[in-house]
Amino acid sequence: YYITNNLRFSSRFQLESNCKYQKQQVHVMLALILSSIVVLSTPTQAHLCYNDATLDDVQDYSYELPYSPFDDYWNNQRIDYNRPDNSKTLVKHNLHLGFTVFGKFVGNTDGAVIRAGYYGEYNKLIYSVEVNCASKSWKSFAPSAADPKIPAPYQAGVLEKGCLDGEEFDLILKVKQAHQFAWLFNGEPLQKGMQVTHFARGAHRKPRNRTLNVPSPDESPRGGAAKAVKFNVETSGAAVMTRFAFGRCVAWPRNLPCNETRDWLWERSKGESFRATHGAHNTFWTVSCLSHGLEHLFWPTQVLHGDEFAKPQSGWVCCLDMKTGEIWKNDKARFCRHMVDWISDLAPDFCHEALDEELIKAEEKKLDRSI
C-alpha cells in the first residue's frame, strides 16, 4: 500500500520554524495515512538504481543484465516473507526494469541517429527503436517470426521536437510486462496504440489501459522481456552518450533544482494529463519541493520507489539533501526506511538532520531581495 499524495504535501504549508515544520509534517502525514491509502502497482526512482554510470561521450554502449529478470535477486525480501521462488508463481513485477540513457548533441545533427534495443540470448531481438534526427522521425522493430535475430518493422512516427547542437537528450526504455514496454525520446513516446486489459483482485476485475503487446514468437509470461540478457545503444554523427542508469528505479538529469526535476519527471510519466499509457512511470513517482518561492529546494522527507531490497509492496521513505536531492550523507542504511514500517510506526519524522534551516533562511533572504 502506498500514499499517493505524500509526495506533494509540502505545498500545503510554509516553513516558519523547525518546531512548526515538525508538527505540521506529522499531522499532515497522519491525515494522509488515514484518508488517502490506496492500492497501487510498483514502479521506480534514481537514488536506488542498480547501476548509474558516467559515460565519456561514447557512441556504443552495451549493458548485460547482472541477473535474469525472474531471478529472486530482484525481490530480496521475498524469502523473508515466506514467498520463496516457485516456478508456477512468477513474480511479474520483476520485469519492471528501467533503462535510461543520457547524452548530448555536439555539432551538426543532420547525421545523428540513435539506435537502441533489448535482446535475449544470441542477439535475439525483443524490441528496438531508431531515432533519426535529420528526418525528425522514429521507427521501431519487433523480432521477425522466421528468425528472432532479424528485426521486422513494427511502428513509425514523427518527432514533435528536433535535435539541436548543444542540447542534451534522453532515451528511456521501461519494461512493463513480457511484451509491453515504453520507449521515450526526450519525453516523446516512440510507440502508438493501446489495449484494455483487466486486473483481477479477488472477485473483482478492473479494466486498465495498457500499451500494445509487441509482436513476438515467444509467448507470455516467460517470453519476451522475461528472456532478456542485454540492452544495447548506438549513436552516430553528433549524438554522444554521457550517462547510463539501470534498475528498478527512475533516473533524471543530474544537478537540476527540485522544480525542474519534478517537471522533467512529469513530462515522462503516465496519466491522463501526461503521456497516458505510454509514459515510463506513474505520476506519484516524482519529487516533492518546498513552496512559496523556494520550489528549487527538495523537501527533506521523500518517498522513493522500491528497489530490489524493498519489502513486498513497499517503497522507501528517505531523507534527502534539500539542495542536491541526494540521499542524506549517501547513507541509505541510516536515512531510509521501508515505507510499510514507516506507516506502521505512524509516520515518524526522522529527517531532522536533513532539515537545513540555514539554507532556507539564506534562500528566503535572496527571495526578499529579488522582490
GROMACS .gro file of C-alpha atoms in nm:
model
  371
    1TYR     CA    1   0.000   0.000   0.000
    2TYR     CA    2   0.112   0.350  -0.080
    3ILE     CA    3   0.015   0.705  -0.001
    4THR     CA    4  -0.017   0.881  -0.332
    5ASN     CA    5  -0.024   1.239  -0.213
    6ASN     CA    6   0.254   1.246   0.045
    7LEU     CA    7   0.500   1.334  -0.229
    8ARG     CA    8   0.325   1.664  -0.267
    9PHE     CA    9   0.215   1.755   0.084
   10SER     CA   10   0.485   2.022   0.120
   11SER     CA   11   0.286   2.271  -0.089
   12ARG     CA   12   0.028   2.298   0.189
   13PHE     CA   13   0.225   2.497   0.438
   14GLN     CA   14   0.520   2.731   0.494
   15LEU     CA   15   0.844   2.669   0.677
   16GLU     CA   16   0.845   2.930   0.952
   17SER     CA   17   1.033   2.738   1.219
   18ASN     CA   18   1.169   2.394   1.290
   19CYS     CA   19   0.902   2.331   1.551
   20LYS     CA   20   0.620   2.427   1.319
   21TYR     CA   21   0.769   2.219   1.039
   22GLN     CA   22   0.789   1.907   1.257
   23LYS     CA   23   0.439   1.944   1.397
   24GLN     CA   24   0.274   2.011   1.062
   25GLN     CA   25   0.467   1.737   0.883
   26VAL     CA   26   0.350   1.473   1.132
   27HIS     CA   27  -0.011   1.596   1.129
   28VAL     CA   28  -0.035   1.608   0.750
   29MET     CA   29   0.125   1.266   0.706
   30LEU     CA   30  -0.105   1.109   0.965
   31ALA     CA   31  -0.405   1.263   0.791
   32LEU     CA   32  -0.287   1.121   0.462
   33ILE     CA   33  -0.241   0.778   0.614
   34LEU     CA   34  -0.598   0.778   0.743
   35SER     CA   35  -0.761   0.925   0.434
   36SER     CA   36  -0.551   0.854   0.124
   37ILE     CA   37  -0.430   0.495   0.135
   38VAL     CA   38  -0.495   0.323  -0.196
   39VAL     CA   39  -0.372   0.009  -0.370
   40LEU     CA   40  -0.104   0.082  -0.630
   41SER     CA   41   0.128  -0.102  -0.864
   42THR     CA   42   0.504  -0.090  -0.830
   43PRO     CA   43   0.715   0.133  -1.047
   44THR     CA   44   1.056   0.316  -0.959
   45GLN     CA   45   1.339   0.613  -0.857
   46ALA     CA   46   1.702   0.743  -0.928
   47HIS     CA   47   1.884   0.723  -0.598
   48LEU     CA   48   1.824   0.348  -0.582
   49CYS     CA   49   1.936   0.238  -0.928
   50TYR     CA   50   2.136  -0.083  -0.954
   51ASN     CA   51   2.381   0.093  -1.187
   52ASP     CA   52   2.432   0.463  -1.259
   53ALA     CA   53   2.741   0.514  -1.472
   54THR     CA   54   2.903   0.822  -1.625
   55LEU     CA   55   2.997   0.771  -1.991
   56ASP     CA   56   3.273   0.962  -2.169
   57ASP     CA   57   3.092   1.082  -2.482
   58VAL     CA   58   3.072   0.725  -2.616
   59GLN     CA   59   2.874   0.616  -2.922
   60ASP     CA   60   2.838   0.246  -2.848
   61TYR     CA   61   2.730   0.108  -2.513
   62SER     CA   62   2.609  -0.238  -2.415
   63TYR     CA   63   2.487  -0.349  -2.074
   64GLU     CA   64   2.435  -0.711  -1.974
   65LEU     CA   65   2.175  -0.778  -1.707
   66PRO     CA   66   2.351  -0.888  -1.386
   67TYR     CA   67   2.063  -1.127  -1.306
   68SER     CA   68   1.787  -1.273  -1.521
   69PRO     CA   69   1.457  -1.083  -1.489
   70PHE     CA   70   1.287  -1.361  -1.292
   71ASP     CA   71   1.580  -1.412  -1.058
   72ASP     CA   72   1.491  -1.373  -0.689
   73TYR     CA   73   1.763  -1.110  -0.659
   74TRP     CA   74   1.510  -0.853  -0.775
   75ASN     CA   75   1.299  -0.941  -0.471
   76ASN     CA   76   1.548  -0.993  -0.191
   77GLN     CA   77   1.274  -0.974   0.071
   78ARG     CA   78   1.051  -1.248  -0.074
   79ILE     CA   79   1.204  -1.539   0.112
   80ASP     CA   80   1.194  -1.347   0.440
   81TYR     CA   81   0.823  -1.305   0.382
   82ASN     CA   82   0.769  -1.676   0.311
   83ARG     CA   83   0.746  -1.623  -0.060
   84PRO     CA   84   1.020  -1.849  -0.195
   85ASP     CA   85   1.079  -1.895  -0.564
   86ASN     CA   86   0.806  -2.103  -0.723
   87SER     CA   87   0.822  -2.190  -1.090
   88LYS     CA   88   0.442  -2.191  -1.103
   89THR     CA   89   0.406  -1.847  -0.945
   90LEU     CA   90   0.602  -1.589  -1.140
   91VAL     CA   91   0.678  -1.252  -0.989
   92LYS     CA   92   0.577  -1.048  -1.289
   93HIS     CA   93   0.687  -0.714  -1.149
   94ASN     CA   94   1.041  -0.849  -1.168
   95LEU     CA   95   1.016  -0.745  -1.531
   96HIS     CA   96   0.967  -0.379  -1.431
   97LEU     CA   97   1.323  -0.278  -1.506
   98GLY     CA   98   1.417   0.063  -1.644
   99PHE     CA   99   1.699   0.176  -1.872
  100THR     CA  100   1.780   0.545  -1.914
  101VAL     CA  101   2.044   0.685  -2.149
  102PHE     CA  102   2.153   1.047  -2.123
  103GLY     CA  103   2.352   1.221  -2.396
  104LYS     CA  104   2.412   1.539  -2.590
  105PHE     CA  105   2.449   1.667  -2.944
  106VAL     CA  106   2.788   1.807  -3.039
  107GLY     CA  107   2.787   1.967  -3.383
  108ASN     CA  108   2.557   1.940  -3.683
  109THR     CA  109   2.278   1.693  -3.600
  110ASP     CA  110   2.174   1.608  -3.957
  111GLY     CA  111   2.368   1.283  -3.944
  112ALA     CA  112   2.271   1.193  -3.589
  113VAL     CA  113   2.096   0.858  -3.548
  114ILE     CA  114   2.025   0.680  -3.219
  115ARG     CA  115   1.956   0.305  -3.220
  116ALA     CA  116   1.872   0.107  -2.907
  117GLY     CA  117   1.741  -0.241  -2.839
  118TYR     CA  118   1.657  -0.504  -2.580
  119TYR     CA  119   1.790  -0.852  -2.659
  120GLY     CA  120   1.781  -1.211  -2.542
  121GLU     CA  121   2.046  -1.477  -2.583
  122TYR     CA  122   2.229  -1.500  -2.915
  123ASN     CA  123   2.117  -1.143  -3.000
  124LYS     CA  124   1.755  -1.242  -3.038
  125LEU     CA  125   1.561  -0.917  -3.062
  126ILE     CA  126   1.291  -0.837  -2.809
  127TYR     CA  127   1.219  -0.474  -2.908
  128SER     CA  128   1.424  -0.192  -3.060
  129VAL     CA  129   1.390   0.167  -3.180
  130GLU     CA  130   1.572   0.408  -3.409
  131VAL     CA  131   1.563   0.789  -3.388
  132ASN     CA  132   1.665   0.985  -3.699
  133CYS     CA  133   1.744   1.349  -3.631
  134ALA     CA  134   1.765   1.457  -3.995
  135SER     CA  135   1.408   1.348  -4.074
  136LYS     CA  136   1.275   1.414  -3.721
  137SER     CA  137   1.135   1.062  -3.723
  138TRP     CA  138   1.143   0.734  -3.536
  139LYS     CA  139   1.072   0.372  -3.612
  140SER     CA  140   1.060   0.054  -3.407
  141PHE     CA  141   1.130  -0.310  -3.471
  142ALA     CA  142   1.000  -0.640  -3.336
  143PRO     CA  143   1.156  -0.985  -3.382
  144SER     CA  144   1.061  -1.149  -3.711
  145ALA     CA  145   0.863  -1.470  -3.689
  146ALA     CA  146   1.110  -1.654  -3.910
  147ASP     CA  147   1.423  -1.559  -3.717
  148PRO     CA  148   1.414  -1.354  -3.391
  149LYS     CA  149   1.765  -1.225  -3.465
  150ILE     CA  150   1.627  -1.040  -3.768
  151PRO     CA  151   1.433  -0.719  -3.691
  152ALA     CA  152   1.094  -0.669  -3.857
  153PRO     CA  153   0.946  -0.317  -3.895
  154TYR     CA  154   0.680  -0.256  -3.631
  155GLN     CA  155   0.578   0.111  -3.599
  156ALA     CA  156   0.696   0.455  -3.715
  157GLY     CA  157   0.624   0.817  -3.635
  158VAL     CA  158   0.736   1.181  -3.645
  159LEU     CA  159   0.908   1.363  -3.357
  160GLU     CA  160   0.749   1.678  -3.219
  161LYS     CA  161   1.088   1.824  -3.134
  162GLY     CA  162   1.410   1.805  -3.330
  163CYS     CA  163   1.775   1.755  -3.236
  164LEU     CA  164   1.983   2.070  -3.181
  165ASP     CA  165   2.356   2.122  -3.142
  166GLY     CA  166   2.447   2.174  -2.777
  167GLU     CA  167   2.125   2.027  -2.638
  168GLU     CA  168   2.101   1.722  -2.414
  169PHE     CA  169   1.882   1.422  -2.488
  170ASP     CA  170   1.748   1.121  -2.303
  171LEU     CA  171   1.621   0.783  -2.416
  172ILE     CA  172   1.417   0.563  -2.181
  173LEU     CA  173   1.310   0.202  -2.204
  174LYS     CA  174   1.067   0.096  -1.931
  175VAL     CA  175   0.973  -0.272  -1.926
  176LYS     CA  176   0.616  -0.328  -1.809
  177GLN     CA  177   0.533  -0.687  -1.894
  178ALA     CA  178   0.682  -0.962  -2.107
  179HIS     CA  179   0.561  -0.794  -2.427
  180GLN     CA  180   0.464  -0.446  -2.306
  181PHE     CA  181   0.715  -0.161  -2.298
  182ALA     CA  182   0.754   0.216  -2.309
  183TRP     CA  183   1.023   0.379  -2.524
  184LEU     CA  184   1.058   0.757  -2.489
  185PHE     CA  185   1.295   1.004  -2.653
  186ASN     CA  186   1.311   1.343  -2.477
  187GLY     CA  187   0.974   1.261  -2.325
  188GLU     CA  188   0.810   1.170  -2.658
  189PRO     CA  189   0.663   0.818  -2.682
  190LEU     CA  190   0.815   0.606  -2.958
  191GLN     CA  191   0.508   0.386  -2.993
  192LYS     CA  192   0.139   0.406  -3.073
  193GLY     CA  193  -0.186   0.240  -2.978
  194MET     CA  194  -0.331   0.094  -2.660
  195GLN     CA  195  -0.534  -0.201  -2.537
  196VAL     CA  196  -0.772  -0.261  -2.247
  197THR     CA  197  -0.675  -0.540  -2.011
  198HIS     CA  198  -0.836  -0.648  -1.684
  199PHE     CA  199  -0.671  -0.659  -1.346
  200ALA     CA  200  -0.818  -0.923  -1.116
  201ARG     CA  201  -0.819  -0.874  -0.740
  202GLY     CA  202  -1.034  -1.137  -0.574
  203ALA     CA  203  -1.374  -1.147  -0.743
  204HIS     CA  204  -1.331  -0.802  -0.898
  205ARG     CA  205  -1.194  -0.734  -1.244
  206LYS     CA  206  -1.082  -0.378  -1.316
  207PRO     CA  207  -1.024  -0.256  -1.674
  208ARG     CA  208  -0.691  -0.088  -1.739
  209ASN     CA  209  -0.542   0.087  -2.042
  210ARG     CA  210  -0.211  -0.067  -2.147
  211THR     CA  211   0.035  -0.040  -2.433
  212LEU     CA  212   0.001  -0.284  -2.719
  213ASN     CA  213   0.184  -0.614  -2.699
  214VAL     CA  214   0.493  -0.607  -2.918
  215PRO     CA  215   0.476  -0.896  -3.169
  216SER     CA  216   0.694  -1.187  -3.066
  217PRO     CA  217   0.735  -1.558  -3.141
  218ASP     CA  218   0.764  -1.611  -2.763
  219GLU     CA  219   0.453  -1.646  -2.551
  220SER     CA  220   0.386  -1.462  -2.225
  221PRO     CA  221   0.474  -1.463  -1.944
  222ARG     CA  222   0.804  -1.643  -1.996
  223GLY     CA  223   0.886  -1.497  -2.336
  224GLY     CA  224   0.989  -1.151  -2.450
  225ALA     CA  225   1.137  -0.944  -2.168
  226ALA     CA  226   1.146  -1.250  -1.942
  227LYS     CA  227   1.433  -1.380  -2.156
  228ALA     CA  228   1.627  -1.052  -2.170
  229VAL     CA  229   2.003  -1.058  -2.122
  230LYS     CA  230   2.126  -0.733  -2.280
  231PHE     CA  231   2.047  -0.369  -2.355
  232ASN     CA  232   2.242  -0.201  -2.634
  233VAL     CA  233   2.251   0.153  -2.772
  234GLU     CA  234   2.449   0.302  -3.058
  235THR     CA  235   2.468   0.662  -3.179
  236SER     CA  236   2.619   0.826  -3.484
  237GLY     CA  237   2.705   1.174  -3.603
  238ALA     CA  238   2.675   1.446  -3.340
  239ALA     CA  239   2.500   1.226  -3.081
  240VAL     CA  240   2.715   1.106  -2.790
  241MET     CA  241   2.622   0.938  -2.461
  242THR     CA  242   2.719   1.076  -2.121
  243ARG     CA  243   2.538   0.858  -1.867
  244PHE     CA  244   2.352   0.528  -1.828
  245ALA     CA  245   2.118   0.425  -1.544
  246PHE     CA  246   1.956   0.087  -1.486
  247GLY     CA  247   1.741  -0.086  -1.227
  248ARG     CA  248   1.401  -0.077  -1.062
  249CYS     CA  249   1.433   0.299  -1.049
  250VAL     CA  250   1.351   0.629  -1.215
  251ALA     CA  251   1.651   0.837  -1.324
  252TRP     CA  252   1.667   1.206  -1.413
  253PRO     CA  253   1.939   1.454  -1.519
  254ARG     CA  254   2.190   1.547  -1.254
  255ASN     CA  255   2.219   1.892  -1.097
  256LEU     CA  256   1.860   2.001  -1.158
  257PRO     CA  257   1.676   2.203  -0.892
  258CYS     CA  258   1.373   2.035  -0.741
  259ASN     CA  259   1.107   2.210  -0.950
  260GLU     CA  260   1.286   2.129  -1.277
  261THR     CA  261   1.336   1.768  -1.165
  262ARG     CA  262   0.964   1.741  -1.091
  263ASP     CA  263   0.868   1.886  -1.430
  264TRP     CA  264   1.116   1.657  -1.610
  265LEU     CA  265   0.965   1.351  -1.441
  266TRP     CA  266   0.608   1.460  -1.507
  267GLU     CA  267   0.679   1.501  -1.878
  268ARG     CA  268   0.778   1.134  -1.894
  269SER     CA  269   0.511   0.994  -1.665
  270LYS     CA  270   0.186   0.808  -1.718
  271GLY     CA  271  -0.153   0.967  -1.656
  272GLU     CA  272  -0.438   1.137  -1.842
  273SER     CA  273  -0.268   1.479  -1.829
  274PHE     CA  274   0.074   1.343  -1.924
  275ARG     CA  275   0.180   1.059  -2.154
  276ALA     CA  276  -0.117   0.836  -2.078
  277THR     CA  277  -0.033   0.467  -2.115
  278HIS     CA  278   0.294   0.545  -2.298
  279GLY     CA  279   0.464   0.711  -2.004
  280ALA     CA  280   0.753   0.544  -1.826
  281HIS     CA  281   0.627   0.569  -1.467
  282ASN     CA  282   0.329   0.682  -1.261
  283THR     CA  283   0.296   1.048  -1.170
  284PHE     CA  284   0.332   0.987  -0.797
  285TRP     CA  285   0.695   0.877  -0.850
  286THR     CA  286   0.817   1.232  -0.860
  287VAL     CA  287   0.985   1.463  -0.608
  288SER     CA  288   0.830   1.697  -0.355
  289CYS     CA  289   0.958   2.054  -0.343
  290LEU     CA  290   0.926   2.343  -0.099
  291SER     CA  291   0.679   2.618  -0.183
  292HIS     CA  292   0.638   2.996  -0.158
  293GLY     CA  293   0.931   3.084  -0.384
  294LEU     CA  294   1.158   2.804  -0.260
  295GLU     CA  295   1.045   2.545  -0.513
  296HIS     CA  296   1.406   2.483  -0.618
  297LEU     CA  297   1.473   2.313  -0.282
  298PHE     CA  298   1.386   1.949  -0.215
  299TRP     CA  299   1.161   1.856   0.073
  300PRO     CA  300   1.383   1.672   0.325
  301THR     CA  301   1.145   1.373   0.361
  302GLN     CA  302   1.068   1.196   0.035
  303VAL     CA  303   0.909   0.874  -0.086
  304LEU     CA  304   1.127   0.682  -0.330
  305HIS     CA  305   1.040   0.387  -0.547
  306GLY     CA  306   1.103   0.043  -0.404
  307ASP     CA  307   1.419  -0.122  -0.530
  308GLU     CA  308   1.522  -0.488  -0.518
  309PHE     CA  309   1.572  -0.464  -0.140
  310ALA     CA  310   1.232  -0.312  -0.058
  311LYS     CA  311   0.977  -0.517   0.128
  312PRO     CA  312   0.690  -0.659  -0.081
  313GLN     CA  313   0.454  -0.385  -0.198
  314SER     CA  314   0.660  -0.114  -0.032
  315GLY     CA  315   0.871   0.180  -0.137
  316TRP     CA  316   1.124   0.372   0.070
  317VAL     CA  317   1.091   0.685   0.282
  318CYS     CA  318   1.426   0.864   0.276
  319CYS     CA  319   1.588   1.183   0.400
  320LEU     CA  320   1.730   1.394   0.117
  321ASP     CA  321   1.973   1.680   0.090
  322MET     CA  322   1.748   1.981   0.033
  323LYS     CA  323   1.985   2.136  -0.221
  324THR     CA  324   2.103   1.836  -0.425
  325GLY     CA  325   1.819   1.588  -0.378
  326GLU     CA  326   2.063   1.311  -0.290
  327ILE     CA  327   2.000   1.071  -0.003
  328TRP     CA  328   2.133   1.243   0.308
  329LYS     CA  329   2.503   1.167   0.354
  330ASN     CA  330   2.460   0.896   0.092
  331ASP     CA  331   2.366   0.664   0.379
  332LYS     CA  332   2.062   0.456   0.287
  333ALA     CA  333   2.100   0.232   0.594
  334ARG     CA  334   2.057   0.526   0.834
  335PHE     CA  335   1.835   0.762   0.641
  336CYS     CA  336   1.587   0.536   0.459
  337ARG     CA  337   1.306   0.324   0.599
  338HIS     CA  338   1.073   0.070   0.444
  339MET     CA  339   0.752   0.254   0.379
  340VAL     CA  340   0.532  -0.021   0.524
  341ASP     CA  341   0.728   0.001   0.851
  342TRP     CA  342   0.719   0.380   0.848
  343ILE     CA  343   0.339   0.375   0.809
  344SER     CA  344   0.304   0.113   1.084
  345ASP     CA  345   0.505   0.342   1.313
  346LEU     CA  346   0.261   0.628   1.238
  347ALA     CA  347   0.493   0.817   1.005
  348PRO     CA  348   0.764   0.934   1.249
  349ASP     CA  349   0.970   1.236   1.150
  350PHE     CA  350   1.327   1.105   1.136
  351CYS     CA  351   1.478   1.359   0.894
  352HIS     CA  352   1.561   1.638   1.142
  353GLU     CA  353   1.926   1.623   1.041
  354ALA     CA  354   1.843   1.685   0.675
  355LEU     CA  355   1.630   1.991   0.751
  356ASP     CA  356   1.871   2.274   0.668
  357GLU     CA  357   1.724   2.583   0.833
  358GLU     CA  358   2.027   2.797   0.750
  359LEU     CA  359   1.984   2.715   0.381
  360ILE     CA  360   1.616   2.805   0.399
  361LYS     CA  361   1.691   3.139   0.567
  362ALA     CA  362   1.961   3.221   0.312
  363GLU     CA  363   1.729   3.140   0.023
  364GLU     CA  364   1.448   3.342   0.178
  365LYS     CA  365   1.681   3.644   0.202
  366LYS     CA  366   1.768   3.607  -0.167
  367LEU     CA  367   1.397   3.589  -0.245
  368ASP     CA  368   1.322   3.901  -0.041
  369ARG     CA  369   1.597   4.097  -0.219
  370SER     CA  370   1.458   3.997  -0.557
  371ILE     CA  371   1.107   4.119  -0.481
   0.00000   0.00000   0.00000
